[in-house]
Every structure is written in C-alpha cells, then in structure tokens.
XYZ file of C-alpha atoms in Angstrom:
171
model
C -0.739 30.783 -18.756
C 0.006 27.781 -20.133
C -3.362 24.841 -21.888
C -3.554 20.994 -21.284
C -5.666 19.193 -22.406
C -5.682 15.314 -21.438
C -8.037 12.879 -23.016
C -8.841 10.356 -20.587
C -9.786 10.557 -17.018
C -8.368 7.591 -16.119
C -6.562 6.982 -13.413
C -3.157 7.844 -15.918
C -5.241 10.650 -17.368
C -6.507 12.161 -13.996
C -3.482 12.028 -12.550
C -1.966 13.417 -14.940
C -3.933 16.652 -15.094
C -3.235 17.124 -11.004
C 0.595 17.320 -12.262
C -0.527 19.626 -14.510
C -2.294 21.896 -12.807
C 0.170 22.214 -9.942
C 2.988 23.659 -12.346
C 0.299 26.101 -12.906
C -1.195 24.956 -15.919
C -5.132 25.637 -17.584
C -6.098 21.687 -17.618
C -9.206 20.466 -19.867
C -9.734 16.485 -19.248
C -11.717 14.579 -22.213
C -13.907 11.662 -21.338
C -16.036 9.251 -23.094
C -17.304 7.553 -20.729
C -20.362 9.089 -18.432
C -17.687 9.531 -15.683
C -13.535 9.460 -14.622
C -11.541 6.752 -13.382
C -11.094 4.711 -16.207
C -9.956 0.947 -15.235
C -10.789 1.962 -11.863
C -14.414 2.227 -12.204
C -17.207 -0.187 -11.573
C -20.854 -0.744 -13.040
C -24.007 -2.720 -11.920
C -26.385 -4.975 -13.039
C -28.695 -7.339 -11.882
C -27.890 -5.960 -8.388
C -24.216 -6.576 -8.698
C -21.606 -4.251 -8.781
C -18.656 -5.378 -10.750
C -14.908 -3.634 -10.846
C -14.291 -2.242 -14.958
C -10.955 -3.533 -14.213
C -7.810 -4.548 -11.905
C -9.630 -5.245 -8.203
C -6.139 -4.692 -7.123
C -4.797 -1.453 -5.032
C -1.473 -2.209 -4.546
C 0.333 1.545 -4.805
C -0.957 3.836 -2.499
C 2.426 5.756 -2.349
C 0.827 7.550 -5.872
C -2.082 8.208 -4.856
C -1.490 10.048 -1.754
C 1.842 11.910 -4.224
C -0.771 12.715 -6.209
C -3.271 14.876 -3.105
C -0.277 16.685 -1.690
C 1.655 17.549 -4.556
C -2.260 19.452 -4.745
C -1.790 20.919 -1.070
C -4.650 18.138 -0.034
C -4.304 15.701 2.521
C -5.013 12.319 1.660
C -6.570 11.118 4.241
C -9.227 13.434 4.143
C -10.536 12.479 0.423
C -9.709 8.463 0.556
C -8.798 5.237 3.134
C -7.839 2.208 3.012
C -6.156 -0.935 4.324
C -4.348 -4.128 4.055
C -5.772 -6.951 3.038
C -3.934 -10.852 4.655
C -5.539 -12.047 1.283
C -4.940 -10.721 -2.161
C -8.028 -12.320 -4.114
C -9.295 -15.765 -5.193
C -9.013 -18.259 -7.651
C -11.800 -20.222 -8.769
C -11.353 -23.576 -11.496
C -13.872 -25.129 -13.301
C -13.030 -28.131 -11.036
C -14.429 -26.278 -7.759
C -10.433 -26.215 -6.595
C -10.361 -22.180 -4.546
C -6.344 -20.778 -4.149
C -6.714 -18.130 -1.794
C -3.513 -15.968 -3.203
C -2.429 -14.342 0.329
C -0.066 -11.405 1.278
C 2.288 -13.873 2.189
C 4.461 -14.964 -0.132
C 5.355 -17.943 2.633
C 1.635 -19.023 2.744
C 0.530 -18.677 -0.783
C 2.803 -21.137 -1.473
C 1.868 -23.242 0.631
C -2.085 -22.611 -0.399
C -0.676 -23.528 -4.023
C 1.049 -26.527 -2.728
C -1.556 -28.434 -1.477
C -4.386 -26.835 -3.571
C -2.440 -27.721 -7.137
C 0.005 -30.261 -6.205
C 2.422 -27.279 -7.281
C 5.404 -27.504 -5.409
C 5.878 -25.193 -2.553
C 9.605 -23.981 -3.695
C 9.095 -23.567 -6.770
C 6.566 -21.076 -6.638
C 8.654 -18.732 -3.815
C 11.266 -19.066 -6.473
C 8.892 -18.057 -8.970
C 7.490 -15.335 -7.402
C 11.543 -14.314 -6.276
C 12.418 -14.269 -9.372
C 8.781 -12.041 -10.067
C 10.048 -9.613 -7.171
C 13.624 -9.807 -8.896
C 12.325 -8.712 -12.051
C 9.931 -5.744 -11.454
C 12.741 -3.967 -8.982
C 14.675 -4.743 -11.814
C 12.466 -2.421 -14.140
C 10.309 -0.768 -11.915
C 12.660 2.956 -12.258
C 12.818 2.252 -15.922
C 8.778 1.867 -16.157
C 7.104 3.566 -13.669
C 9.714 6.244 -12.772
C 10.993 7.301 -16.376
C 9.365 8.858 -19.179
C 10.040 7.024 -21.384
C 10.152 8.666 -24.429
C 13.063 10.058 -23.845
C 16.565 7.875 -25.057
C 18.340 9.052 -21.883
C 15.726 6.788 -20.038
C 16.731 3.797 -21.904
C 20.347 4.044 -21.454
C 20.413 4.443 -17.444
C 22.379 2.883 -14.909
C 20.178 3.096 -12.858
C 17.928 0.000 -14.210
C 19.173 -2.862 -11.565
C 17.336 -5.499 -9.242
C 17.749 -5.872 -5.606
C 17.728 -9.823 -4.588
C 15.573 -8.867 -1.703
C 12.778 -10.603 -0.743
C 9.588 -9.287 -1.654
C 6.901 -8.592 -0.072
C 3.476 -8.145 -1.149
C 0.903 -5.324 -0.502
C -2.237 -4.644 -1.095
C -5.172 -2.743 -0.414
C -8.415 -1.896 -0.510
C -10.345 1.227 -0.769
C -12.800 2.093 1.302
C -14.166 5.197 0.719
C-alpha cells in the first residue's frame, strides 16, 4: 500500500486526503492547530463566536463530490440553504450595505446606500463574472504544476449573466 502525508487539515488538506484515500493510499494528516478546518473553523471569546476565515460557502458541489468519492451521502453529514443576503458591510459613517444574491438588487442597494451608479456596479459584477468564468477552469480544475495547464485552449470566458449563490452551513 502506498503512503501519503498531508500537511494541514484545512479544506484543501482534507480534500487531498479524501482523494488519496479513495485511490488506495494510507494517509496521515498533520495539523498544527487543535482541530481540523483551517480557515473554515471558528473560535469563541467573551461569549461570541467568530469565523476564523471566510464566512461564505459558495461551491457546495465540490464538498458533495468529496462525500460521493468517499462512498458517503452528503445529506447525511451536512446540510445547507441558499441565502438571499450574502453579507453586510459596515462603514464608519454608519452606512450598512447588504450584498444580496441577486446582482440587480445588489446594484440598486449599492446605488441607494453609496451613490455609485447602479449600471457601473452591474458592469463591474459582469466583468468580475467574465474573469472568473475565463479562469476558473485553469485555477480550480487543473494542476498548476503541469505546463500543459498553462498552454491549454480550455481557458475561455463566458458572456452569460452571472448568478451568485451563497450557502449557509446548517450542520
């Protein structure tokens, strides 16, 4: 049996460990922190709970894929629900800007709260979506240590309207 060592029990390390296990490796994961999770963990202080990293869960299909690879049913281990309000930004002047999962509604909110023209917000979101679509295949689905990843013709963009989907982990 081949052996593998994974350094770090964050989401990347855990995903690598699951993939290696499904390929028959004996895997040992080393983690410097008290428990797994990396930036997906939390800590408590003074009666409050704080996320240790990003608070958005945007690609549940990748987590589901790991459970399926491991022969498990994702719904038996965690559940999530789409959120309409993605996050809130708080400014020193008291302005609170709510980012919604609907880009058009967000653009209107941004114009109302900040005075930025809503069409400029929509253009910025569309440009960001285009950049994401043009590079996601390379940076999320390819190995960056292979030269073939960089010369692939698969790096492309899409002019389709971008749709935000953000989820809250329930359990």
